[in-house]
XYZ file of C-alpha atoms in Angstrom:
695
model
C 40.847 -4.822 55.893
C 38.042 -3.271 57.832
C 36.881 -0.960 54.992
C 33.596 0.862 55.417
C 31.176 -1.359 53.471
C 27.411 -1.098 52.920
C 25.754 -4.353 53.977
C 22.162 -3.568 53.061
C 20.158 -0.874 51.218
C 16.555 0.183 51.755
C 15.111 1.990 48.727
C 12.177 3.164 50.872
C 9.804 2.196 48.065
C 6.471 3.229 49.549
C 7.527 6.726 50.677
C 9.377 7.473 47.433
C 6.614 6.089 45.191
C 3.940 8.154 46.943
C 6.024 11.350 46.675
C 6.819 10.715 43.006
C 3.319 9.602 41.838
C 4.777 6.221 40.864
C 2.927 4.063 43.391
C 0.848 2.328 40.706
C 3.738 0.909 38.663
C 3.855 -2.865 38.929
C 7.641 -3.231 38.711
C 9.443 -3.816 42.004
C 12.548 -1.665 41.570
C 12.565 1.936 42.753
C 10.827 4.156 40.170
C 11.109 7.924 40.642
C 10.755 11.129 38.631
C 13.523 13.541 37.704
C 14.071 16.951 39.269
C 12.753 15.732 42.617
C 14.609 14.222 45.620
C 14.246 10.594 46.729
C 15.419 8.879 49.912
C 17.483 5.760 50.553
C 18.875 4.208 53.730
C 22.265 2.450 53.832
C 23.375 0.025 56.562
C 27.134 -0.399 57.129
C 29.438 -2.974 58.663
C 30.657 -0.355 61.194
C 30.200 3.325 62.104
C 31.809 5.878 59.787
C 35.075 7.397 61.095
C 36.483 10.866 60.689
C 38.409 11.181 57.450
C 35.998 8.893 55.595
C 33.795 10.729 53.110
C 30.995 9.378 50.971
C 29.705 10.088 47.477
C 27.565 8.511 44.799
C 27.832 7.670 41.094
C 24.858 7.359 38.736
C 25.396 5.722 35.354
C 23.070 4.906 32.469
C 23.461 3.268 29.060
C 26.118 1.003 27.556
C 29.022 3.482 27.811
C 28.350 6.041 30.550
C 30.372 9.238 30.306
C 30.392 12.659 31.925
C 30.586 14.327 28.513
C 27.366 12.641 27.380
C 25.712 13.407 30.753
C 25.131 9.675 31.236
C 27.442 9.506 34.266
C 27.558 11.755 37.322
C 29.767 11.510 40.420
C 28.879 13.695 43.416
C 29.919 13.887 47.056
C 27.415 14.057 49.868
C 26.366 17.664 50.604
C 27.824 19.031 47.374
C 26.068 19.624 44.086
C 27.955 17.383 41.685
C 28.203 16.714 37.985
C 25.311 18.070 35.849
C 23.221 18.960 38.864
C 23.005 15.603 40.693
C 23.395 15.983 44.445
C 23.098 14.074 47.717
C 22.552 15.136 51.304
C 22.731 13.151 54.522
C 19.617 13.140 56.695
C 19.247 12.248 60.401
C 21.175 8.980 60.890
C 22.417 6.687 63.643
C 25.588 4.631 63.886
C 24.141 1.615 62.023
C 22.001 3.250 59.364
C 22.528 6.377 57.319
C 19.726 8.199 55.471
C 20.468 9.988 52.209
C 18.445 12.222 49.940
C 19.476 12.061 46.288
C 18.349 14.715 43.791
C 18.463 14.473 40.013
C 18.420 17.459 37.664
C 15.102 18.261 35.939
C 16.656 17.546 32.534
C 18.347 14.234 33.410
C 18.317 11.360 30.928
C 15.399 9.028 31.695
C 15.709 5.242 32.004
C 17.341 2.613 34.209
C 20.348 3.796 36.242
C 23.050 1.984 38.162
C 23.780 3.547 41.547
C 27.134 3.090 43.301
C 28.539 4.376 46.572
C 31.983 6.027 46.611
C 33.973 5.769 49.849
C 37.071 7.988 50.195
C 39.392 7.157 53.054
C 42.693 9.038 53.117
C 44.199 8.447 49.692
C 42.054 5.372 48.936
C 38.814 5.558 46.889
C 36.690 2.524 46.318
C 33.213 2.070 44.912
C 30.423 -0.333 45.908
C 27.538 -1.147 43.557
C 24.191 -0.538 45.299
C 21.597 -1.482 42.671
C 19.323 -0.034 40.006
C 16.519 2.504 39.886
C 14.371 3.915 37.073
C 14.089 7.655 36.449
C 11.092 9.091 34.544
C 9.893 12.436 33.148
C 8.256 14.633 35.807
C 5.157 16.688 34.865
C 4.963 17.813 38.548
C 8.372 19.539 38.405
C 8.379 23.168 37.141
C 11.910 22.760 35.772
C 11.012 19.727 33.598
C 10.274 20.251 29.869
C 7.050 18.253 30.359
C 5.831 20.309 33.354
C 2.048 20.652 33.488
C 0.722 23.102 36.064
C -2.845 21.783 36.440
C -3.295 18.769 38.752
C -6.552 17.631 37.095
C -4.786 17.576 33.741
C -1.862 15.601 35.210
C -4.324 13.069 36.648
C -5.891 12.669 33.198
C -2.912 12.833 30.830
C -0.306 11.007 32.953
C -2.142 8.814 35.465
C -5.486 7.801 33.876
C -5.349 4.244 32.513
C -8.762 4.497 30.817
C -9.411 6.363 27.599
C -12.031 7.196 25.014
C -11.317 7.174 21.279
C -13.631 9.117 18.964
C -14.385 7.382 15.660
C -17.241 7.432 13.126
C -17.465 10.471 10.888
C -17.937 14.211 11.253
C -21.719 13.906 11.240
C -21.923 10.766 13.378
C -19.174 10.757 16.013
C -18.970 7.552 18.048
C -16.960 6.869 21.221
C -15.141 3.648 21.970
C -13.333 2.680 25.140
C -9.611 1.932 25.330
C -7.554 0.630 28.259
C -4.095 2.251 28.196
C -2.908 0.331 31.264
C 0.412 2.171 31.553
C 0.923 0.790 35.085
C 0.329 -2.889 34.182
C 3.945 -4.032 34.296
C 4.880 -2.388 30.986
C 7.760 -0.162 32.110
C 10.478 -2.631 31.121
C 8.824 -3.139 27.727
C 8.785 0.635 27.149
C 12.453 0.988 28.102
C 13.381 -1.964 25.862
C 11.520 -0.258 23.006
C 13.980 2.647 23.171
C 16.900 0.209 22.973
C 15.469 -1.532 19.876
C 15.142 1.638 17.812
C 17.217 2.378 14.719
C 18.496 5.488 16.538
C 19.999 3.338 19.296
C 21.447 0.798 16.855
C 23.152 3.579 14.920
C 24.846 5.202 17.936
C 23.939 3.786 21.368
C 25.899 6.305 23.460
C 24.502 9.306 21.576
C 20.935 7.925 21.641
C 20.926 7.368 25.416
C 22.413 10.820 26.019
C 19.408 12.402 24.205
C 16.760 10.617 26.267
C 16.309 13.573 28.601
C 14.593 15.423 25.729
C 10.861 14.652 25.368
C 10.782 15.717 21.728
C 13.524 13.203 20.933
C 11.905 10.419 22.963
C 8.505 11.157 21.381
C 9.918 10.995 17.857
C 11.771 7.743 18.539
C 8.651 6.137 20.059
C 6.561 7.258 17.043
C 8.969 5.262 14.851
C 8.823 2.204 17.136
C 5.033 1.749 17.456
C 4.888 0.726 13.773
C 6.951 -2.163 12.424
C 7.598 -0.589 9.023
C 11.323 0.088 9.194
C 12.641 -3.341 10.048
C 13.154 -1.954 13.555
C 11.208 -4.516 15.623
C 8.298 -2.090 15.897
C 5.193 -3.031 17.889
C 2.439 -3.248 15.243
C 1.941 -3.882 11.554
C -0.845 -1.939 9.873
C -3.346 -3.435 7.451
C -6.186 -1.493 5.836
C -7.653 -3.864 3.269
C -8.223 -7.515 2.454
C -8.856 -10.099 5.114
C -6.977 -10.554 8.364
C -7.016 -14.387 8.208
C -5.398 -15.982 11.236
C -4.267 -12.632 12.660
C -6.208 -10.152 14.745
C -8.644 -7.814 13.040
C -7.661 -4.310 14.266
C -11.232 -3.884 15.558
C -10.687 -6.721 17.987
C -8.315 -4.807 20.309
C -9.727 -3.024 23.376
C -6.486 -1.772 24.899
C -2.697 -1.596 24.689
C -1.562 -4.050 27.378
C -2.372 -7.231 25.445
C -0.607 -5.868 22.353
C 2.584 -4.830 24.169
C 2.787 -8.109 26.104
C 2.245 -10.138 22.932
C 5.008 -8.121 21.241
C 7.432 -9.034 24.033
C 6.267 -12.655 24.114
C 6.872 -13.002 20.350
C 10.414 -11.738 20.895
C 9.630 -8.229 19.608
C 8.107 -9.293 16.284
C 5.418 -6.806 15.157
C 1.896 -7.758 16.241
C -0.678 -8.142 13.447
C -2.686 -5.955 12.858
C -3.270 -2.319 13.775
C -5.098 0.659 12.276
C -4.748 4.319 13.264
C -6.574 4.236 16.613
C -4.564 1.166 17.682
C -1.219 2.831 16.875
C -2.343 5.946 18.764
C -3.665 3.984 21.756
C -0.415 2.045 22.157
C 1.742 5.161 21.763
C -0.317 6.955 24.435
C 0.353 4.045 26.818
C 4.124 4.154 26.234
C 4.442 7.929 26.570
C 2.277 8.115 29.717
C 4.294 5.215 31.138
C 7.529 7.202 30.606
C 5.924 10.282 32.187
C 5.121 12.466 29.164
C 1.554 13.920 29.366
C -0.248 12.532 26.298
C -3.751 12.363 24.859
C -5.498 10.967 21.777
C -6.939 13.309 19.159
C -9.331 12.321 16.345
C -9.413 14.379 13.152
C -12.520 13.899 11.002
C -12.185 14.111 7.194
C -8.446 13.698 7.587
C -6.365 14.321 4.490
C -3.336 12.299 3.414
C -1.642 14.589 0.892
C 1.063 12.456 -0.690
C 2.422 14.941 -3.231
C 2.617 17.757 -0.664
C 0.672 20.351 -2.674
C -2.045 21.003 -0.038
C -4.632 19.506 -2.363
C -6.381 16.139 -2.177
C -7.346 14.938 -5.632
C -10.029 12.268 -6.020
C -11.005 10.659 -9.318
C -14.281 9.199 -10.642
C -15.219 7.490 -13.924
C -17.898 8.930 -16.205
C -20.660 7.036 -14.363
C -19.620 8.384 -10.959
C -17.769 5.350 -9.637
C -14.852 6.189 -7.384
C -11.525 5.203 -8.974
C -8.651 3.988 -6.804
C -6.105 6.028 -8.727
C -4.020 8.857 -7.377
C -2.155 8.466 -4.128
C -4.008 11.128 -2.132
C -6.771 10.023 0.203
C -9.211 11.347 2.768
C -10.039 9.185 5.767
C -13.363 9.508 7.614
C -11.230 9.939 10.715
C -7.626 9.611 11.730
C -6.354 9.334 15.293
C -2.997 10.661 16.475
C -1.435 11.747 19.773
C -0.666 15.072 21.360
C 2.059 15.273 23.992
C 2.707 18.253 26.239
C 6.195 19.792 26.457
C 8.146 22.943 25.695
C 9.939 23.646 22.383
C 13.150 25.568 23.151
C 14.310 24.596 19.626
C 11.464 26.639 18.045
C 10.900 29.313 20.667
C 8.701 29.391 23.749
C 5.534 30.349 21.871
C 5.465 26.919 20.179
C 5.399 25.052 23.497
C 2.367 23.122 24.707
C 0.617 20.372 22.757
C 2.739 18.646 20.104
C 1.420 16.208 17.487
C 3.032 12.752 17.363
C 1.673 10.145 14.949
C 2.801 6.508 14.867
C 0.525 5.372 12.008
C 2.864 4.630 9.089
C 1.673 7.022 6.337
C 4.799 8.705 4.994
C 8.494 8.492 5.746
C 10.094 11.428 7.528
C 13.865 11.632 7.045
C 13.888 8.032 5.861
C 11.873 6.489 8.723
C 8.137 6.008 9.299
C 7.795 8.535 12.119
C 5.887 11.769 12.510
C 6.338 14.713 14.866
C 6.575 16.345 17.236
C 4.788 19.128 15.322
C 3.721 22.092 17.433
C -0.067 22.551 17.298
C 0.445 26.326 17.360
C 2.852 26.115 14.392
C 0.157 24.177 12.493
C -2.436 26.863 13.275
C -0.085 29.600 12.060
C 0.901 27.762 8.857
C 4.573 27.540 9.907
C 4.933 24.419 7.762
C 8.726 24.602 7.583
C 9.225 24.108 11.351
C 10.383 20.798 12.868
C 9.028 18.149 12.763
C 6.624 17.194 9.937
C 4.471 20.291 10.435
C 3.600 20.399 6.711
C 2.228 16.863 6.779
C -0.008 17.525 9.785
C -1.042 20.935 8.423
C -2.346 19.265 5.261
C -4.158 16.576 7.302
C -6.364 19.313 8.776
C -6.307 21.946 5.975
C -5.841 20.547 2.472
C -8.315 21.386 -0.302
C -10.492 18.688 -1.733
C -10.734 18.438 -5.529
C -12.818 15.932 -7.480
C -12.117 15.000 -11.101
C -13.990 13.015 -13.755
C -11.734 10.792 -15.878
C -13.192 10.119 -19.334
C -12.628 6.981 -21.366
C -10.014 8.732 -23.528
C -8.042 9.588 -20.358
C -8.880 13.306 -20.210
C -9.627 14.717 -16.762
C -12.056 17.434 -15.777
C -12.400 19.020 -12.356
C -16.020 19.137 -11.199
C -15.697 20.172 -7.570
C -13.466 22.046 -5.154
C -14.106 22.266 -1.413
C -11.883 24.399 0.816
C -13.695 23.666 4.082
C -14.430 19.936 4.293
C -11.015 18.713 5.526
C -10.242 18.754 9.253
C -13.610 18.835 11.014
C -14.644 18.271 14.648
C -11.099 17.587 15.886
C -11.884 15.817 19.162
C -10.337 14.563 22.389
C -11.611 13.146 25.673
C -12.492 15.704 28.347
C -10.380 15.952 31.514
C -12.032 13.967 34.297
C -15.033 12.739 32.292
C -16.020 10.772 29.189
C -17.210 13.895 27.367
C -15.902 15.037 23.983
C -13.973 18.310 23.700
C -13.687 19.976 20.294
C -10.119 21.254 19.794
C -10.471 22.316 16.139
C -9.761 25.958 17.099
C -6.317 24.898 18.411
C -5.442 23.703 14.901
C -6.941 26.405 12.677
C -8.758 29.693 12.397
C -12.493 29.488 11.526
C -13.029 28.046 8.021
C -13.559 30.794 5.455
C -12.250 33.552 7.756
C -9.684 36.080 6.584
C -7.080 34.662 9.021
C -7.556 31.142 7.680
C -7.019 32.386 4.056
C -3.919 34.316 5.183
C -2.444 31.229 6.877
C -3.204 29.046 3.850
C -1.449 31.509 1.532
C 1.530 31.648 3.920
C 1.756 27.834 4.004
C 1.497 27.582 0.210
C 4.188 30.235 -0.231
C 6.514 28.300 2.078
C 6.067 25.161 -0.037
C 5.986 26.605 -3.558
C 7.806 29.901 -3.236
C 6.011 33.262 -3.056
C 5.501 34.053 -6.741
C 3.898 30.703 -7.584
C 1.516 30.857 -4.651
C 0.371 34.388 -5.511
C -0.451 33.314 -9.056
C -2.408 30.305 -7.740
C -4.382 32.051 -5.006
C -5.644 34.948 -7.160
C -8.767 32.953 -8.073
C -11.936 34.181 -6.331
C -12.142 31.252 -3.910
C -8.669 32.089 -2.710
C -7.492 28.665 -3.783
C -5.887 27.267 -6.976
C -8.697 26.791 -9.472
C -9.112 26.268 -13.174
C -12.574 27.652 -13.875
C -15.318 25.238 -12.890
C -18.534 26.244 -14.554
C -21.542 26.332 -12.257
C -23.880 23.526 -13.338
C -26.955 25.529 -12.296
C -28.406 22.711 -10.215
C -27.927 21.702 -6.591
C -28.201 18.219 -5.180
C -27.859 16.274 -1.981
C -28.645 12.878 -0.507
C -30.994 12.709 2.474
C -31.813 9.682 4.601
C -35.543 8.928 4.786
C -34.913 7.452 8.262
C -31.816 6.622 10.334
C -29.771 3.889 8.623
C -29.846 0.769 10.794
C -27.586 -2.248 10.375
C -29.740 -5.203 9.232
C -32.496 -3.083 7.660
C -32.974 -1.685 4.160
C -31.556 1.798 3.626
C -33.917 4.389 2.138
C -32.341 7.468 0.626
C -33.705 10.463 -1.228
C -31.649 12.292 -3.845
C -32.923 15.892 -3.774
C -32.237 17.810 -7.007
C -33.057 21.514 -7.417
C -32.939 23.572 -10.592
C -31.434 26.910 -9.540
C -32.139 28.603 -12.893
C -35.268 29.666 -14.760
C -34.832 27.359 -17.765
C -35.861 23.743 -18.294
C -33.211 21.050 -17.673
C -32.942 17.389 -18.640
C -30.605 15.478 -16.361
C -29.089 12.027 -16.612
C -28.311 10.574 -13.181
C -25.790 7.722 -12.734
C -25.968 6.256 -9.258
C -23.516 3.957 -7.560
C -23.179 2.597 -4.015
C -20.282 0.656 -2.496
C -19.277 -0.622 0.895
C -16.115 1.181 2.015
C -13.534 1.239 4.810
C -13.023 4.174 7.188
C -10.150 5.174 4.896
C -12.852 5.461 2.171
C -11.306 2.669 0.170
C -13.916 0.758 -1.849
C -14.646 -2.825 -0.764
C -17.449 -3.889 -3.159
C -19.998 -2.214 -5.401
C -23.535 -3.035 -4.221
C -25.747 -0.860 -6.408
C -25.618 0.647 -9.890
C -28.542 2.466 -11.463
C -29.241 5.169 -14.031
C -32.283 7.363 -14.506
C -33.380 10.580 -16.214
C -35.032 13.576 -14.571
C -36.792 16.590 -16.102
C -36.621 19.780 -14.016
C -38.749 22.826 -14.833
C -37.635 26.374 -13.945
C -36.671 26.573 -10.219
C -38.229 23.141 -9.741
C -37.072 20.560 -7.192
C -37.535 16.786 -7.390
C -37.009 13.833 -5.042
C -35.630 10.562 -6.364
C -36.003 7.597 -4.023
C -33.147 5.113 -3.725
C -33.355 1.861 -1.812
C -30.368 -0.300 -0.796
C -31.761 -3.588 0.567
C -29.954 -5.475 3.339
C -29.712 -8.458 0.975
C -27.489 -6.300 -1.290
C -25.115 -4.880 1.294
C -25.099 -7.434 4.164
C -22.339 -9.737 3.058
C -20.058 -6.953 1.759
C -20.006 -4.869 4.931
C -16.789 -4.753 7.006
C -16.510 -3.971 10.737
C -16.401 -0.314 9.613
C -20.129 -0.624 8.599
C -19.867 2.074 5.931
C -21.534 2.627 2.564
C -20.710 5.401 0.122
C -23.370 6.573 -2.344
C -22.584 8.778 -5.344
C -24.772 10.357 -8.010
C -23.190 11.905 -11.084
C -25.754 14.260 -12.613
C -25.083 15.316 -16.207
C -27.101 18.186 -17.630
C -27.982 17.350 -21.214
C -27.205 19.716 -24.124
C -24.729 21.779 -22.061
C -21.503 20.294 -23.345
C -20.961 18.046 -20.343
C -21.833 20.161 -17.285
C -21.856 17.809 -14.304
C -22.710 17.797 -10.625
C -21.278 15.155 -8.291
C -23.284 14.338 -5.153
C -21.951 11.901 -2.559
C -22.693 10.733 0.948
C -21.109 8.309 3.381
C -23.540 6.348 5.524
C -22.533 4.721 8.802
C -24.992 2.015 9.769
C -26.210 2.507 13.315
C -26.010 -0.466 15.576
C -27.220 0.088 19.132
C -26.488 -3.470 19.981
C -24.838 -3.669 23.403
C -26.676 -2.288 26.428
C -24.942 -2.480 29.835
C -27.006 -1.851 32.992
C -25.217 -1.043 36.255
C -26.466 -1.128 39.828
C -26.828 2.320 41.400
C -23.754 1.940 43.617
C -20.593 -0.068 43.081
C -18.323 -0.521 46.109
C -14.707 -1.695 46.202
C -14.122 -5.371 47.195
C -17.839 -6.179 46.930
C -19.234 -8.418 44.197
C -21.360 -6.586 41.654
C -23.694 -7.985 39.000
C -24.221 -6.265 35.635
C -26.852 -6.927 33.009
C -25.398 -7.068 29.504
C -27.888 -7.327 26.663
C -26.994 -7.953 23.019
C -28.973 -8.438 19.846
C -29.153 -9.897 16.379
C -30.304 -6.933 14.264
C -30.438 -9.050 11.086
C -33.461 -10.556 9.297
C -31.721 -13.980 9.468
C -30.530 -16.139 12.379
C -26.937 -15.941 13.639
C -24.833 -18.594 15.358
C -21.340 -18.953 16.911
C -22.163 -15.989 19.185
C -19.329 -14.935 21.489
C -19.235 -12.165 24.069
C -15.841 -10.909 25.308
C -16.005 -8.933 28.543
C -12.828 -7.032 29.447
C -12.039 -5.251 32.711
C -8.585 -3.668 32.696
C -6.560 -6.532 31.243
C -8.730 -9.394 32.485
C -10.859 -10.869 29.712
C -13.699 -13.384 29.976
C -14.998 -15.209 26.899
C -18.644 -16.289 26.985
C -20.094 -18.590 24.311
C -23.779 -17.875 23.709
C -26.731 -19.649 22.128
C -27.705 -18.798 18.539
C -30.079 -15.874 18.058
C -33.215 -15.838 15.931
C -33.773 -12.952 13.468
C -34.014 -9.603 15.348
C -33.794 -11.387 18.722
C -32.380 -9.635 21.800
C -31.001 -11.581 24.749
C -29.078 -10.874 27.950
C -26.652 -12.319 30.464
C -25.706 -11.364 34.008
C -22.020 -10.825 34.639
C -20.552 -10.787 38.132
C -17.171 -9.460 39.231
C -15.487 -7.769 42.202
C -13.730 -4.405 41.686
C -10.396 -4.213 43.582
C -9.611 -0.491 43.280
C -11.449 2.729 44.099
C -11.914 5.128 41.187
C -13.033 4.894 37.562
C -13.090 1.390 36.085
C -13.792 0.743 32.440
C -15.681 -2.374 31.374
C -15.707 -3.260 27.687
C -17.911 -5.664 25.775
C -17.215 -7.106 22.302
C -19.882 -9.203 20.532
C -19.223 -11.372 17.468
C -21.085 -14.084 15.548
C -20.928 -15.805 12.163
C -22.522 -12.838 10.319
C -20.785 -9.836 11.939
C -17.950 -9.243 14.382
C -16.545 -6.875 17.003
C -19.650 -4.911 17.904
C -18.524 -2.807 20.864
C -19.992 -1.412 24.042
C -18.330 0.066 27.117
C -19.183 1.688 30.401
C -17.084 3.536 32.982
C -17.949 2.460 36.508
C -17.307 4.772 39.454
C -16.047 2.430 42.188
C -16.776 3.906 45.618
C -14.745 3.283 48.805
C -16.235 0.751 51.236
């Protein structure tokens, strides 16, 4: 039988990869994007004869079928099933060139490709091999299409990122290596196959993988290991991390994803919000969905879904860990870019996806995609999880005193504090861009009130919300009497890690009578989630204020008090509960979160860094403490290469430096990260982005 048989296939990897912006993937099989043609060359055992026609079959998933759009058969020069097609290019007798085109909404993932040969009444098929198909932000017909090339370079192709942390008044940047091209594609595809969605109905799950909102939601459930679904990371926000990795230790996603695979898909310990978001950004960019990280400062976690965050204090002003609601100094999530035909075109664009396990959504720890525009307009009933994200950026903040007999009294309501300085990395630079206006109208504006009332009405029903929002502040309020005094904490100088902290409590009498005030002060070290770690100061004093008089009360928190209770978050919360005597319990609560500044790592670069030429950097590091430190270790990370350097002990307040040499192998931006630890503190970070010039 001298049947026409392919003897060899060329996938033309370099031409296809360049055309499809996939030339940086480390995997060897052909990787292309949907909605765009790719070329292959087939070599045969003999020339094709008249009466022999050729076609192709693409198949994906465990049970490919035409009805699920996971199988397509198409003849050369005809548009076949679901928009797949093939055309023959210039060919000679030995080799035939073909161009294969996939539809812009094809399922993404690993396909099998077969050749169909029809000769007379005989049809036989020959398996040719596998290729991977990805989302295509360059293709106008794709749901993830992005029209701006600079944005595509940033949100799809940039392996370096910046994560904004700290708090609304002291925003800090840290580097993160996404590394979506570092041989992670197979891990990302496996992740889809491990999800609960796939286990429940494999054929249906694979058939939905052409839809970025479905893929995004599934990935958001798989980055956390909370649902017994082999997720990537376990979260931990208190206690010690023992033999596992402190979340602050990570500098990028590659190590985490490779460890997850190495440990046979057991969740890696441990992550916190920026780690979940960093890893999800890697996976989504790897699959071709434009994605970025967004940090929300004063981020609310409204457990009972009433758009109010309730915080409780005892009668001496100590924060009580009761009530499920919380406000985090910052929370990091992802935005991915795609259209929302399910909601209507106006809700297309950036969509919130959040992999940090906070609340279950339809029985699984997953969140999104929630349209950013729907959040801004208070459309809290739209898919998916829009109410949860709306409250993260818009909830009210209420503070209550709980007396010894269990009665509660509200002493404070703030409608503007939640959802500040919402930030993301700028396109093409390390700058910070404030995107708060994408999420909400200006605080206190008429539009913002209108949207809040609309959101409340959608949750509670119209009549209830009208009754609640009739109070003057436009928010639910039992009457809080004005205490007639104002107070705030001021720092006497910037708070520096290793030094004593000097604060001033400024109290002003706003009225023209005399006031006697009892002040209960408390300070505790806290986590970025504002959970208390340890109380480090408790003091009480009395103040007399004449009419319209102001007074300064000095407060000192020595290093010896806070040093050993500080976590890598380096945060202290100070509260003062001021009770005005002979007024039947009028109280004012003043609080402040302090982040200790630590300008420890300084990296000095030569003026010009050239590809394939050795470069030497100066890295200096310090012991800011009034006591010596030992077991000093510097970790220097470039992409996913890490060097560990053991250093000599440092005397009190000593600064030292090392020279670090390496050779950059690629032109373009290169991020170098430094992590410094010792026996008294750990994971102090520094990073620099190096512009590597061509030779």
